[in-house]
mmCIF file of C-alpha atoms in Angstrom:
data_model
loop_
_atom_site.group_PDB
_atom_site.id
_atom_site.type_symbol
_atom_site.label_atom_id
_atom_site.label_comp_id
_atom_site.label_asym_id
_atom_site.label_seq_id
_atom_site.Cartn_x
_atom_site.Cartn_y
_atom_site.Cartn_z
ATOM 1 C CA MET A 275 -10.873 -25.407 29.129
ATOM 2 C CA THR A 276 -9.268 -27.420 26.923
ATOM 3 C CA LEU A 277 -8.893 -26.730 22.992
ATOM 4 C CA SER A 278 -8.326 -29.927 20.810
ATOM 5 C CA LEU A 279 -6.354 -30.111 17.898
ATOM 6 C CA GLY A 280 -6.077 -32.530 15.608
ATOM 7 C CA ARG A 281 -4.926 -35.840 18.352
ATOM 8 C CA TYR A 282 -4.109 -33.429 20.388
ATOM 9 C CA THR A 283 -6.076 -31.729 23.268
ATOM 10 C CA LEU A 284 -4.293 -29.005 24.605
ATOM 11 C CA GLY A 285 -4.193 -27.765 27.936
ATOM 12 C CA THR A 286 -4.988 -24.386 27.926
ATOM 13 C CA PRO A 287 -6.231 -23.420 25.048
ATOM 14 C CA VAL A 288 -3.201 -20.176 24.002
ATOM 15 C CA VAL A 289 -1.477 -20.083 20.777
ATOM 16 C CA LEU A 290 1.826 -18.198 21.345
ATOM 17 C CA ALA A 291 1.692 -16.052 17.784
ATOM 18 C CA PRO A 292 4.110 -16.480 15.380
ATOM 19 C CA MET A 293 6.401 -13.311 14.907
ATOM 20 C CA ALA A 294 9.452 -13.030 12.123
ATOM 21 C CA GLY A 295 12.804 -12.400 14.050
ATOM 22 C CA VAL A 296 10.888 -13.487 17.703
ATOM 23 C CA THR A 297 9.046 -16.848 17.418
ATOM 24 C CA ASN A 298 12.411 -18.588 17.177
ATOM 25 C CA ALA A 299 13.280 -22.374 19.053
ATOM 26 C CA PRO A 300 14.986 -20.338 21.803
ATOM 27 C CA PHE A 301 11.785 -17.240 22.655
ATOM 28 C CA ARG A 302 9.654 -20.889 22.316
ATOM 29 C CA GLN A 303 11.421 -22.816 24.551
ATOM 30 C CA LEU A 304 11.042 -19.904 26.916
ATOM 31 C CA CYS A 305 7.467 -19.039 26.917
ATOM 32 C CA GLN A 306 6.779 -23.220 26.713
ATOM 33 C CA GLU A 307 8.953 -23.295 30.211
ATOM 34 C CA ALA A 308 6.571 -20.306 31.453
ATOM 35 C CA ALA A 309 3.321 -22.062 30.675
ATOM 36 C CA ARG A 310 4.490 -25.391 32.663
ATOM 37 C CA ALA A 311 5.041 -23.056 35.441
ATOM 38 C CA GLY A 312 2.239 -22.210 35.796
ATOM 39 C CA LEU A 313 -0.006 -25.566 35.758
ATOM 40 C CA PRO A 314 -2.159 -25.758 38.405
ATOM 41 C CA THR A 315 -0.255 -28.933 41.011
ATOM 42 C CA PRO A 316 -0.681 -32.532 39.727
ATOM 43 C CA GLU A 317 -3.138 -33.252 42.373
ATOM 44 C CA GLN A 318 -5.450 -30.612 41.232
ATOM 45 C CA ALA A 319 -5.269 -31.362 37.491
ATOM 46 C CA PRO A 320 -3.512 -35.038 37.171
ATOM 47 C CA ALA A 321 -5.177 -34.931 33.738
ATOM 48 C CA ILE A 322 -3.013 -31.793 32.127
ATOM 49 C CA HIS A 323 0.270 -33.126 33.762
ATOM 50 C CA ALA A 324 0.889 -36.168 31.115
ATOM 51 C CA THR A 325 3.354 -36.327 29.714
ATOM 52 C CA ASP A 326 1.895 -36.378 26.090
ATOM 53 C CA VAL A 327 -0.254 -33.374 27.000
ATOM 54 C CA PRO A 328 0.562 -29.772 25.222
ATOM 55 C CA GLU A 329 0.365 -26.771 27.453
ATOM 56 C CA GLY A 330 -0.760 -24.782 24.524
ATOM 57 C CA ILE A 331 0.755 -24.362 20.920
ATOM 58 C CA PHE A 332 4.145 -21.918 20.343
ATOM 59 C CA VAL A 333 4.283 -21.428 16.327
ATOM 60 C CA SER A 334 7.463 -20.838 14.690
ATOM 61 C CA GLU A 335 7.971 -17.701 12.574
ATOM 62 C CA MET A 336 6.517 -17.632 9.276
ATOM 63 C CA VAL A 337 8.085 -19.793 6.167
ATOM 64 C CA THR A 338 7.392 -18.841 2.850
ATOM 65 C CA SER A 339 6.900 -22.524 0.870
ATOM 66 C CA ARG A 340 9.162 -21.224 -1.634
ATOM 67 C CA ALA A 341 12.019 -21.183 0.477
ATOM 68 C CA LEU A 342 11.444 -24.313 2.331
ATOM 69 C CA VAL A 343 10.842 -26.419 -0.826
ATOM 70 C CA GLU A 344 14.188 -25.484 -2.008
ATOM 71 C CA ARG A 345 15.729 -25.558 1.790
ATOM 72 C CA THR A 346 17.327 -22.361 2.229
ATOM 73 C CA PRO A 347 19.703 -22.525 5.369
ATOM 74 C CA GLU A 348 17.107 -20.215 7.192
ATOM 75 C CA SER A 349 14.289 -21.669 6.324
ATOM 76 C CA MET A 350 15.336 -24.874 7.613
ATOM 77 C CA ARG A 351 16.119 -22.932 10.489
ATOM 78 C CA ILE A 352 13.513 -20.890 11.358
ATOM 79 C CA ILE A 353 11.294 -24.581 11.343
ATOM 80 C CA GLN A 354 13.662 -26.443 13.444
ATOM 81 C CA ALA A 355 12.119 -27.419 16.899
ATOM 82 C CA ALA A 356 12.989 -25.962 20.228
ATOM 83 C CA PRO A 357 14.025 -28.830 23.126
ATOM 84 C CA GLY A 358 11.083 -30.591 24.777
ATOM 85 C CA GLU A 359 8.727 -28.710 22.196
ATOM 86 C CA LYS A 360 5.577 -31.238 22.228
ATOM 87 C CA VAL A 361 3.897 -30.254 19.212
ATOM 88 C CA ARG A 362 5.698 -28.943 16.296
ATOM 89 C CA SER A 363 4.082 -25.994 14.970
ATOM 90 C CA VAL A 364 5.178 -24.320 12.182
ATOM 91 C CA GLN A 365 3.531 -20.891 9.804
ATOM 92 C CA LEU A 366 3.749 -21.160 6.197
ATOM 93 C CA TYR A 367 3.164 -19.045 3.763
ATOM 94 C CA GLY A 368 2.531 -19.004 0.477
ATOM 95 C CA VAL A 369 0.228 -17.792 -2.594
ATOM 96 C CA ASP A 370 0.957 -20.476 -5.215
ATOM 97 C CA PRO A 371 -1.522 -23.411 -4.388
ATOM 98 C CA ALA A 372 0.747 -26.116 -5.960
ATOM 99 C CA THR A 373 4.085 -24.710 -3.791
ATOM 100 C CA VAL A 374 1.988 -24.480 -0.865
ATOM 101 C CA ARG A 375 1.166 -27.823 -1.603
ATOM 102 C CA ALA A 376 4.851 -29.290 -1.846
ATOM 103 C CA ALA A 377 5.655 -27.260 1.190
ATOM 104 C CA VAL A 378 3.346 -29.333 3.287
ATOM 105 C CA ARG A 379 3.643 -32.202 1.696
ATOM 106 C CA MET A 380 7.585 -31.956 2.629
ATOM 107 C CA LEU A 381 6.930 -31.098 6.808
ATOM 108 C CA VAL A 382 4.316 -33.625 6.668
ATOM 109 C CA SER A 383 5.851 -36.642 4.422
ATOM 110 C CA GLU A 384 9.803 -36.062 6.401
ATOM 111 C CA ASP A 385 8.389 -35.670 10.048
ATOM 112 C CA ARG A 386 9.107 -31.928 10.598
ATOM 113 C CA ALA A 387 6.158 -30.998 11.896
ATOM 114 C CA ASP A 388 2.517 -32.068 13.823
ATOM 115 C CA HIS A 389 0.784 -28.470 12.786
ATOM 116 C CA ILE A 390 1.226 -26.024 10.125
ATOM 117 C CA ASP A 391 -0.956 -22.824 10.787
ATOM 118 C CA LEU A 392 -1.663 -21.085 7.159
ATOM 119 C CA ASN A 393 -0.424 -17.008 7.473
ATOM 120 C CA PHE A 394 -3.296 -14.949 6.134
ATOM 121 C CA GLY A 395 -3.326 -12.351 8.772
ATOM 122 C CA CYS A 396 1.185 -10.368 7.576
ATOM 123 C CA PRO A 397 -0.220 -6.645 7.077
ATOM 124 C CA VAL A 398 3.416 -5.554 6.314
ATOM 125 C CA PRO A 399 3.837 -4.148 2.469
ATOM 126 C CA LYS A 400 6.062 -6.589 1.072
ATOM 127 C CA VAL A 401 3.753 -9.330 1.502
ATOM 128 C CA THR A 402 0.645 -7.647 0.845
ATOM 129 C CA LYS A 403 2.090 -5.677 -2.990
ATOM 130 C CA ARG A 404 2.195 -8.970 -4.049
ATOM 131 C CA GLY A 405 -1.796 -10.555 -2.997
ATOM 132 C CA GLY A 406 -0.416 -12.569 -0.019
ATOM 133 C CA GLY A 407 -0.456 -12.403 3.461
ATOM 134 C CA ALA A 408 -3.907 -10.535 5.100
ATOM 135 C CA VAL A 409 -5.162 -9.230 1.187
ATOM 136 C CA LEU A 410 -5.018 -13.004 -0.529
ATOM 137 C CA PRO A 411 -8.604 -13.851 0.892
ATOM 138 C CA TRP A 412 -10.273 -11.199 -1.136
ATOM 139 C CA LYS A 413 -9.217 -13.984 -3.918
ATOM 140 C CA ARG A 414 -11.752 -16.244 -3.159
ATOM 141 C CA ASP A 415 -10.694 -19.246 -5.603
ATOM 142 C CA LEU A 416 -7.047 -18.685 -5.020
ATOM 143 C CA PHE A 417 -7.878 -19.027 -0.713
ATOM 144 C CA ALA A 418 -10.020 -21.864 -0.881
ATOM 145 C CA ALA A 419 -7.378 -23.802 -3.123
ATOM 146 C CA ILE A 420 -4.619 -22.788 -1.129
ATOM 147 C CA VAL A 421 -6.444 -24.043 2.162
ATOM 148 C CA ARG A 422 -8.034 -27.201 0.933
ATOM 149 C CA GLY A 423 -4.581 -28.257 -0.978
ATOM 150 C CA ALA A 424 -2.850 -28.140 2.470
ATOM 151 C CA VAL A 425 -5.408 -30.116 3.323
ATOM 152 C CA GLN A 426 -5.278 -32.689 1.378
ATOM 153 C CA GLU A 427 -1.606 -33.230 1.657
ATOM 154 C CA ALA A 428 -1.335 -33.341 5.369
ATOM 155 C CA GLY A 429 -3.501 -35.875 5.663
ATOM 156 C CA GLU A 430 -3.714 -36.537 9.853
ATOM 157 C CA VAL A 431 -1.298 -33.382 10.551
ATOM 158 C CA PRO A 432 -4.145 -30.639 11.004
ATOM 159 C CA ILE A 433 -4.331 -27.708 9.213
ATOM 160 C CA THR A 434 -5.254 -24.119 11.150
ATOM 161 C CA VAL A 435 -5.452 -20.163 9.180
ATOM 162 C CA LYS A 436 -4.546 -17.171 10.984
ATOM 163 C CA MET A 437 -6.462 -13.859 8.898
ATOM 164 C CA ARG A 438 -7.396 -10.965 9.504
ATOM 165 C CA MET A 439 -10.834 -8.960 9.257
ATOM 166 C CA GLY A 440 -10.039 -8.659 5.667
ATOM 167 C CA ILE A 441 -8.227 -5.506 3.676
ATOM 168 C CA ASP A 442 -9.865 -2.721 5.120
ATOM 169 C CA GLU A 443 -13.875 -1.879 6.258
ATOM 170 C CA ASP A 444 -14.958 -1.883 3.046
ATOM 171 C CA HIS A 445 -13.424 -5.029 1.996
ATOM 172 C CA LEU A 446 -13.912 -7.981 4.973
ATOM 173 C CA THR A 447 -13.244 -10.727 3.897
ATOM 174 C CA TYR A 448 -12.819 -13.015 6.880
ATOM 175 C CA LEU A 449 -16.811 -14.526 7.206
ATOM 176 C CA ASP A 450 -16.685 -16.193 3.906
ATOM 177 C CA ALA A 451 -12.219 -17.142 4.497
ATOM 178 C CA ALA A 452 -13.740 -19.021 7.791
ATOM 179 C CA ARG A 453 -16.360 -20.853 5.653
ATOM 180 C CA SER A 454 -14.264 -21.677 3.289
ATOM 181 C CA ALA A 455 -11.548 -22.564 5.172
ATOM 182 C CA ARG A 456 -13.773 -24.863 7.687
ATOM 183 C CA ASP A 457 -15.386 -26.931 4.926
ATOM 184 C CA ALA A 458 -11.803 -27.745 3.566
ATOM 185 C CA GLY A 459 -11.374 -29.662 6.283
ATOM 186 C CA VAL A 460 -9.336 -27.461 8.842
ATOM 187 C CA ALA A 461 -9.004 -27.815 12.614
ATOM 188 C CA TRP A 462 -9.461 -23.993 13.316
ATOM 189 C CA VAL A 463 -10.082 -20.604 12.619
ATOM 190 C CA ALA A 464 -7.861 -17.361 14.317
ATOM 191 C CA LEU A 465 -8.747 -14.240 13.928
ATOM 192 C CA HIS A 466 -7.164 -10.802 14.374
ATOM 193 C CA GLY A 467 -9.586 -8.422 15.379
ATOM 194 C CA ARG A 468 -7.894 -5.536 12.443
ATOM 195 C CA THR A 469 -7.768 -5.001 9.110
ATOM 196 C CA ALA A 470 -4.901 -4.835 7.105
ATOM 197 C CA ALA A 471 -5.134 -1.372 6.792
ATOM 198 C CA GLU A 472 -5.174 -1.299 10.576
ATOM 199 C CA HIS A 473 -1.556 -3.006 11.314
ATOM 200 C CA TYR A 474 -1.521 -3.062 14.763
ATOM 201 C CA SER A 475 -2.916 0.183 15.198
ATOM 202 C CA GLY A 476 -6.014 1.480 17.690
ATOM 203 C CA THR A 477 -7.728 -1.274 19.377
ATOM 204 C CA ALA A 478 -8.888 -5.086 18.291
ATOM 205 C CA HIS A 479 -12.133 -5.305 17.293
ATOM 206 C CA TRP A 480 -12.799 -8.417 19.162
ATOM 207 C CA ASP A 481 -16.581 -7.888 18.345
ATOM 208 C CA ALA A 482 -15.347 -9.460 14.784
ATOM 209 C CA ILE A 483 -14.197 -11.684 17.019
ATOM 210 C CA ALA A 484 -17.838 -13.038 18.237
ATOM 211 C CA ARG A 485 -19.370 -12.414 14.856
ATOM 212 C CA LEU A 486 -17.105 -15.483 13.698
ATOM 213 C CA LYS A 487 -18.076 -17.105 16.919
ATOM 214 C CA GLU A 488 -21.598 -16.869 16.032
ATOM 215 C CA ALA A 489 -21.607 -17.973 11.951
ATOM 216 C CA ILE A 490 -18.443 -20.816 12.409
ATOM 217 C CA THR A 491 -20.629 -23.269 15.501
ATOM 218 C CA ASP A 492 -18.200 -26.767 13.944
ATOM 219 C CA ILE A 493 -14.674 -25.995 14.605
ATOM 220 C CA PRO A 494 -13.044 -24.028 17.128
ATOM 221 C CA VAL A 495 -12.586 -20.262 16.572
ATOM 222 C CA LEU A 496 -10.139 -18.106 18.480
ATOM 223 C CA GLY A 497 -9.432 -14.605 18.474
ATOM 224 C CA ASN A 498 -6.320 -12.433 19.049
ATOM 225 C CA GLY A 499 -5.731 -8.947 19.276
ATOM 226 C CA ASP A 500 -4.505 -6.920 22.318
ATOM 227 C CA ILE A 501 -4.155 -9.798 24.744
ATOM 228 C CA TRP A 502 -1.530 -8.071 27.183
ATOM 229 C CA SER A 503 -2.365 -10.246 30.670
ATOM 230 C CA ALA A 504 -4.145 -12.871 31.079
ATOM 231 C CA GLU A 505 -6.901 -10.567 32.403
ATOM 232 C CA ASP A 506 -7.080 -9.601 28.867
ATOM 233 C CA ALA A 507 -7.320 -13.129 27.403
ATOM 234 C CA LEU A 508 -10.272 -14.283 29.730
ATOM 235 C CA ALA A 509 -12.394 -11.073 29.094
ATOM 236 C CA MET A 510 -11.696 -12.099 25.608
ATOM 237 C CA VAL A 511 -12.706 -15.804 26.106
ATOM 238 C CA GLU A 512 -16.208 -14.226 28.252
ATOM 239 C CA GLN A 513 -17.246 -11.148 25.674
ATOM 240 C CA THR A 514 -16.652 -13.231 22.062
ATOM 241 C CA GLY A 515 -16.827 -17.017 23.223
ATOM 242 C CA CYS A 516 -14.082 -17.447 21.296
ATOM 243 C CA ASP A 517 -12.765 -20.852 22.106
ATOM 244 C CA GLY A 518 -9.135 -19.364 22.812
ATOM 245 C CA VAL A 519 -6.719 -17.039 22.933
ATOM 246 C CA VAL A 520 -3.645 -16.373 20.510
ATOM 247 C CA VAL A 521 -0.978 -13.766 22.057
ATOM 248 C CA GLY A 522 1.757 -12.236 19.933
ATOM 249 C CA ARG A 523 3.238 -8.404 21.097
ATOM 250 C CA GLY A 524 2.221 -9.294 24.195
ATOM 251 C CA CYS A 525 4.388 -11.766 25.537
ATOM 252 C CA GLN A 526 7.483 -9.832 23.334
ATOM 253 C CA GLY A 527 10.435 -9.892 26.473
ATOM 254 C CA ARG A 528 7.297 -11.495 28.527
ATOM 255 C CA PRO A 529 7.989 -14.621 27.951
ATOM 256 C CA TRP A 530 6.566 -15.568 31.892
ATOM 257 C CA LEU A 531 3.379 -14.179 30.593
ATOM 258 C CA PHE A 532 2.120 -17.880 29.316
ATOM 259 C CA THR A 533 2.814 -18.477 33.644
ATOM 260 C CA ASP A 534 -0.103 -15.912 33.842
ATOM 261 C CA LEU A 535 -2.298 -17.360 31.145
ATOM 262 C CA VAL A 536 -1.924 -20.889 32.465
ATOM 263 C CA ALA A 537 -2.300 -19.656 35.721
ATOM 264 C CA GLY A 538 -5.512 -17.923 34.386
ATOM 265 C CA PHE A 539 -7.110 -20.232 32.317
ATOM 266 C CA ALA A 540 -6.905 -22.627 35.030
ATOM 267 C CA GLY A 541 -8.441 -20.466 37.406
ATOM 268 C CA SER A 542 -5.522 -19.540 39.754
ATOM 269 C CA GLU A 543 -4.641 -15.695 40.608
ATOM 270 C CA VAL A 544 -0.865 -16.629 40.548
ATOM 271 C CA ARG A 545 0.802 -13.818 38.312
ATOM 272 C CA VAL A 546 4.455 -13.962 37.803
ATOM 273 C CA ARG A 547 5.975 -9.777 38.684
ATOM 274 C CA PRO A 548 9.154 -10.285 38.853
ATOM 275 C CA ARG A 549 12.013 -8.614 40.261
ATOM 276 C CA LEU A 550 15.005 -6.906 37.625
ATOM 277 C CA ARG A 551 17.521 -8.702 38.823
ATOM 278 C CA GLU A 552 14.512 -12.442 38.369
ATOM 279 C CA VAL A 553 14.133 -10.210 34.156
ATOM 280 C CA ALA A 554 18.433 -10.156 34.255
ATOM 281 C CA GLY A 555 18.172 -14.374 34.646
ATOM 282 C CA VAL A 556 15.507 -15.227 31.574
ATOM 283 C CA LEU A 557 17.190 -12.650 29.417
ATOM 284 C CA ARG A 558 20.983 -13.862 30.266
ATOM 285 C CA ARG A 559 19.111 -17.315 29.893
ATOM 286 C CA HIS A 560 17.794 -15.975 26.594
ATOM 287 C CA ALA A 561 20.822 -15.110 25.472
ATOM 288 C CA GLU A 562 22.843 -18.396 26.136
ATOM 289 C CA LEU A 563 19.941 -20.834 24.007
ATOM 290 C CA MET A 564 19.819 -18.142 20.921
ATOM 291 C CA VAL A 565 24.303 -18.619 21.186
ATOM 292 C CA ASP A 566 23.061 -22.595 20.949
ATOM 293 C CA HIS A 567 20.585 -21.977 18.170
ATOM 294 C CA MET A 568 22.410 -19.880 16.239
ATOM 295 C CA GLY A 569 26.186 -21.065 17.045
ATOM 296 C CA GLU A 570 27.819 -17.653 16.352
ATOM 297 C CA GLU A 571 27.855 -15.865 19.546
ATOM 298 C CA ASP A 572 27.826 -12.128 17.717
ATOM 299 C CA ARG A 573 24.894 -13.039 15.558
ATOM 300 C CA ALA A 574 23.516 -14.266 18.402
ATOM 301 C CA LEU A 575 23.482 -11.401 20.317
ATOM 302 C CA ARG A 576 22.584 -8.664 17.669
ATOM 303 C CA GLU A 577 19.719 -11.069 17.295
ATOM 304 C CA LEU A 578 18.883 -9.828 20.375
ATOM 305 C CA ARG A 579 19.746 -6.874 20.854
ATOM 306 C CA LYS A 580 15.709 -6.551 19.303
ATOM 307 C CA HIS A 581 14.208 -7.673 22.780
ATOM 308 C CA MET A 582 16.151 -5.655 25.222
ATOM 309 C CA ALA A 583 13.674 -2.540 25.893
ATOM 310 C CA TRP A 584 10.911 -5.083 25.891
ATOM 311 C CA TYR A 585 12.730 -7.318 29.182
ATOM 312 C CA LEU A 586 13.125 -4.058 30.280
ATOM 313 C CA LYS A 587 9.926 -1.500 30.135
ATOM 314 C CA GLY A 588 8.575 -0.078 32.721
ATOM 315 C CA TYR A 589 11.850 -0.703 35.017
ATOM 316 C CA PRO A 590 14.677 1.721 36.167
ATOM 317 C CA ALA A 591 17.072 1.774 34.122
ATOM 318 C CA GLY A 592 18.774 4.818 32.735
ATOM 319 C CA GLY A 593 18.654 6.255 29.012
ATOM 320 C CA ASP A 594 22.274 5.433 28.321
ATOM 321 C CA ALA A 595 22.093 1.997 30.427
ATOM 322 C CA ARG A 596 18.976 0.635 27.484
ATOM 323 C CA ARG A 597 21.485 2.287 24.760
ATOM 324 C CA ALA A 598 24.414 -0.006 25.856
ATOM 325 C CA LEU A 599 22.446 -2.938 26.026
ATOM 326 C CA ALA A 600 21.142 -2.336 22.537
ATOM 327 C CA LEU A 601 24.529 -3.094 21.295
ATOM 328 C CA VAL A 602 25.906 -6.313 23.288
ATOM 329 C CA ASP A 603 27.797 -7.959 20.626
ATOM 330 C CA SER A 604 28.680 -11.111 23.732
ATOM 331 C CA LEU A 605 28.286 -12.934 26.579
ATOM 332 C CA ALA A 606 30.446 -11.401 28.006
ATOM 333 C CA ASP A 607 29.830 -7.902 27.373
ATOM 334 C CA LEU A 608 25.554 -9.078 28.421
ATOM 335 C CA ASP A 609 26.844 -9.856 31.388
ATOM 336 C CA ALA A 610 29.325 -6.392 32.075
ATOM 337 C CA LYS A 611 25.712 -4.412 31.065
ATOM 338 C CA LEU A 612 23.640 -6.201 33.173
ATOM 339 C CA ALA A 613 25.539 -6.238 35.661
ATOM 340 C CA ASP A 614 25.635 -1.808 35.442
ATOM 341 C CA LEU A 615 21.980 -2.177 36.428
ATOM 342 C CA ASP A 616 19.758 -2.046 40.038
ATOM 343 C CA LEU A 617 19.174 -5.344 39.830
ATOM 344 C CA ASP A 618 16.781 -5.001 43.546
ATOM 345 C CA ALA A 619 14.102 -2.537 41.593
ATOM 346 C CA PRO A 620 11.183 -4.159 42.418
ATOM 347 C CA TYR A 621 8.144 -4.977 39.411
ATOM 348 C CA PRO A 622 7.171 -1.840 38.856
ATOM 349 C CA GLY A 623 3.891 -2.619 38.041
ATOM 350 C CA GLU A 624 1.856 -1.124 35.366
ATOM 351 C CA ALA A 625 5.171 0.682 33.648
ATOM 352 C CA ALA A 626 6.150 -2.792 33.001
ATOM 353 C CA GLU A 627 2.445 -4.315 31.550
ATOM 354 C CA GLY A 628 0.366 -3.287 28.539
ATOM 355 C CA LYS A 629 0.957 -2.482 24.887
ATOM 356 C CA ARG A 630 4.434 -3.100 23.346
ATOM 357 C CA GLY A 631 6.072 -2.840 19.980
ATOM 358 C CA ARG A 632 5.345 -0.487 17.845
ATOM 359 C CA ALA A 633 1.533 -0.827 16.808
ATOM 360 C CA GLY A 634 2.314 2.389 13.235
ATOM 361 C CA SER A 635 -0.616 3.567 12.401
ATOM 362 C CA PRO A 636 -3.433 3.316 9.545
ATOM 363 C CA LYS A 637 -2.219 2.816 5.951
ATOM 364 C CA VAL A 638 -3.343 2.015 2.730
ATOM 365 C CA PRO A 639 -2.280 -0.989 1.904
ATOM 366 C CA HIS A 640 -0.300 -2.011 -0.729
ATOM 367 C CA LEU A 641 -1.800 -4.217 -3.087
ATOM 368 C CA PRO A 642 -1.286 -5.585 -6.774
ATOM 369 C CA GLU A 643 -2.859 -3.344 -9.964
ATOM 370 C CA GLY A 644 -6.776 -4.062 -10.396
ATOM 371 C CA TRP A 645 -6.493 -6.304 -6.986
ATOM 372 C CA LEU A 646 -10.369 -4.835 -5.683
ATOM 373 C CA ASP A 647 -11.483 -4.859 -8.815
ATOM 374 C CA SER A 648 -12.601 -8.774 -8.149
ATOM 375 C CA ARG A 649 -13.151 -11.510 -6.389
ATOM 376 C CA GLU A 650 -11.637 -13.805 -8.976
ATOM 377 C CA ILE A 651 -7.720 -14.086 -10.092
ATOM 378 C CA ASP A 652 -7.039 -13.042 -13.796
ATOM 379 C CA GLY A 653 -4.214 -14.036 -15.649
ATOM 380 C CA ARG A 654 -2.303 -10.790 -15.149
ATOM 381 C CA LEU A 655 -2.757 -12.135 -11.379
ATOM 382 C CA ALA A 656 -2.358 -15.207 -11.957
ATOM 383 C CA ALA A 657 1.352 -14.523 -13.630
ATOM 384 C CA LEU A 658 2.225 -11.814 -10.153
ATOM 385 C CA LEU A 659 1.506 -14.408 -7.422
ATOM 386 C CA ALA A 660 3.750 -17.226 -9.788
ATOM 387 C CA GLN A 661 6.625 -14.545 -8.758
ATOM 388 C CA ALA A 662 5.486 -13.122 -5.559
ATOM 389 C CA GLU A 663 7.141 -16.652 -3.323
ATOM 390 C CA LEU A 664 10.592 -15.649 -4.314
ATOM 391 C CA SER A 665 10.329 -12.299 -3.137
ATOM 392 C CA VAL A 666 9.436 -12.738 0.114
ATOM 393 C CA SER A 667 12.600 -14.235 2.332
ATOM 394 C CA GLY A 668 11.461 -17.257 4.716
ATOM 395 C CA GLY A 669 11.039 -16.182 7.986
#
């Protein structure tokens, strides 16, 4: 099963979802290396071993269009490619069509991206209260203007859209938005089967992904939500008919999930079941890549702390050891803390799998005043949106 993206044909229809503070260049490098480890042998599948065939798409952290146009140091760090990245994929956030256009123009004219994904799925209050992310498609004209402008500026660089079902059950937007995006010329649409109100709680609505696939037949439809294993990915494709999957929280602390995914889509039963010593090795390499990426050892190790609980999920590491690892501040400190673990511990099975990351609970989305009164933008909301680019940091 393959997936097309502009001039690219992906060897596996799998996309690493952009996650703030997670999918930076070091983590993407680990995931891509894991994906290559899951490929069939060259004798079994020579076509997907060609040097220009990407194993999947590995998307950067979200960057705001305003920050990118202003070339803030953080936004430029976010779009930095990982070594050996075959498709440089950037996710762009914006609520102003002109600013999004300018950001796309910069990425394309300066050859900084091979693929641009537009974020219409973020449910966090600092984004939705300004009319961005998962709530923006409610304003049909604004959504269409942003997507159409991005496609026009991108030229041959493919534009894709990632979105949620809508604001809540009473304000669903995904079918209208997907048709609008298709008509604007996007390469594919990806749907996270939850509303903004659901955040990451409960169970993703794969039935909505199936409905979208039934409605949109002329471009690929990708599914996202509750993919914790290769078996989940294959089940989503079978149950919904989607053309590919987008994997987010399931790979946190488990970059080797991409080995499983690539193998699974190739029909192989190969799965990675690492002992704690192997997990520690990946964690140590992650740290080294972070130091190289950030250039500051203490900052890199602070950024890595959030990954510790994900890597250790299910393994026999006591509370003291976990707390100590969550406070590491140097590579030497990390080495010492890892050496204290029972590195001979075997793979703990289901305890290391399944849900990870904070699911949260359903909550009423924060919206601009009067946002739901109309599907169109009025002058007051237009002025509010002009300020929104300034209030959401890149990444």
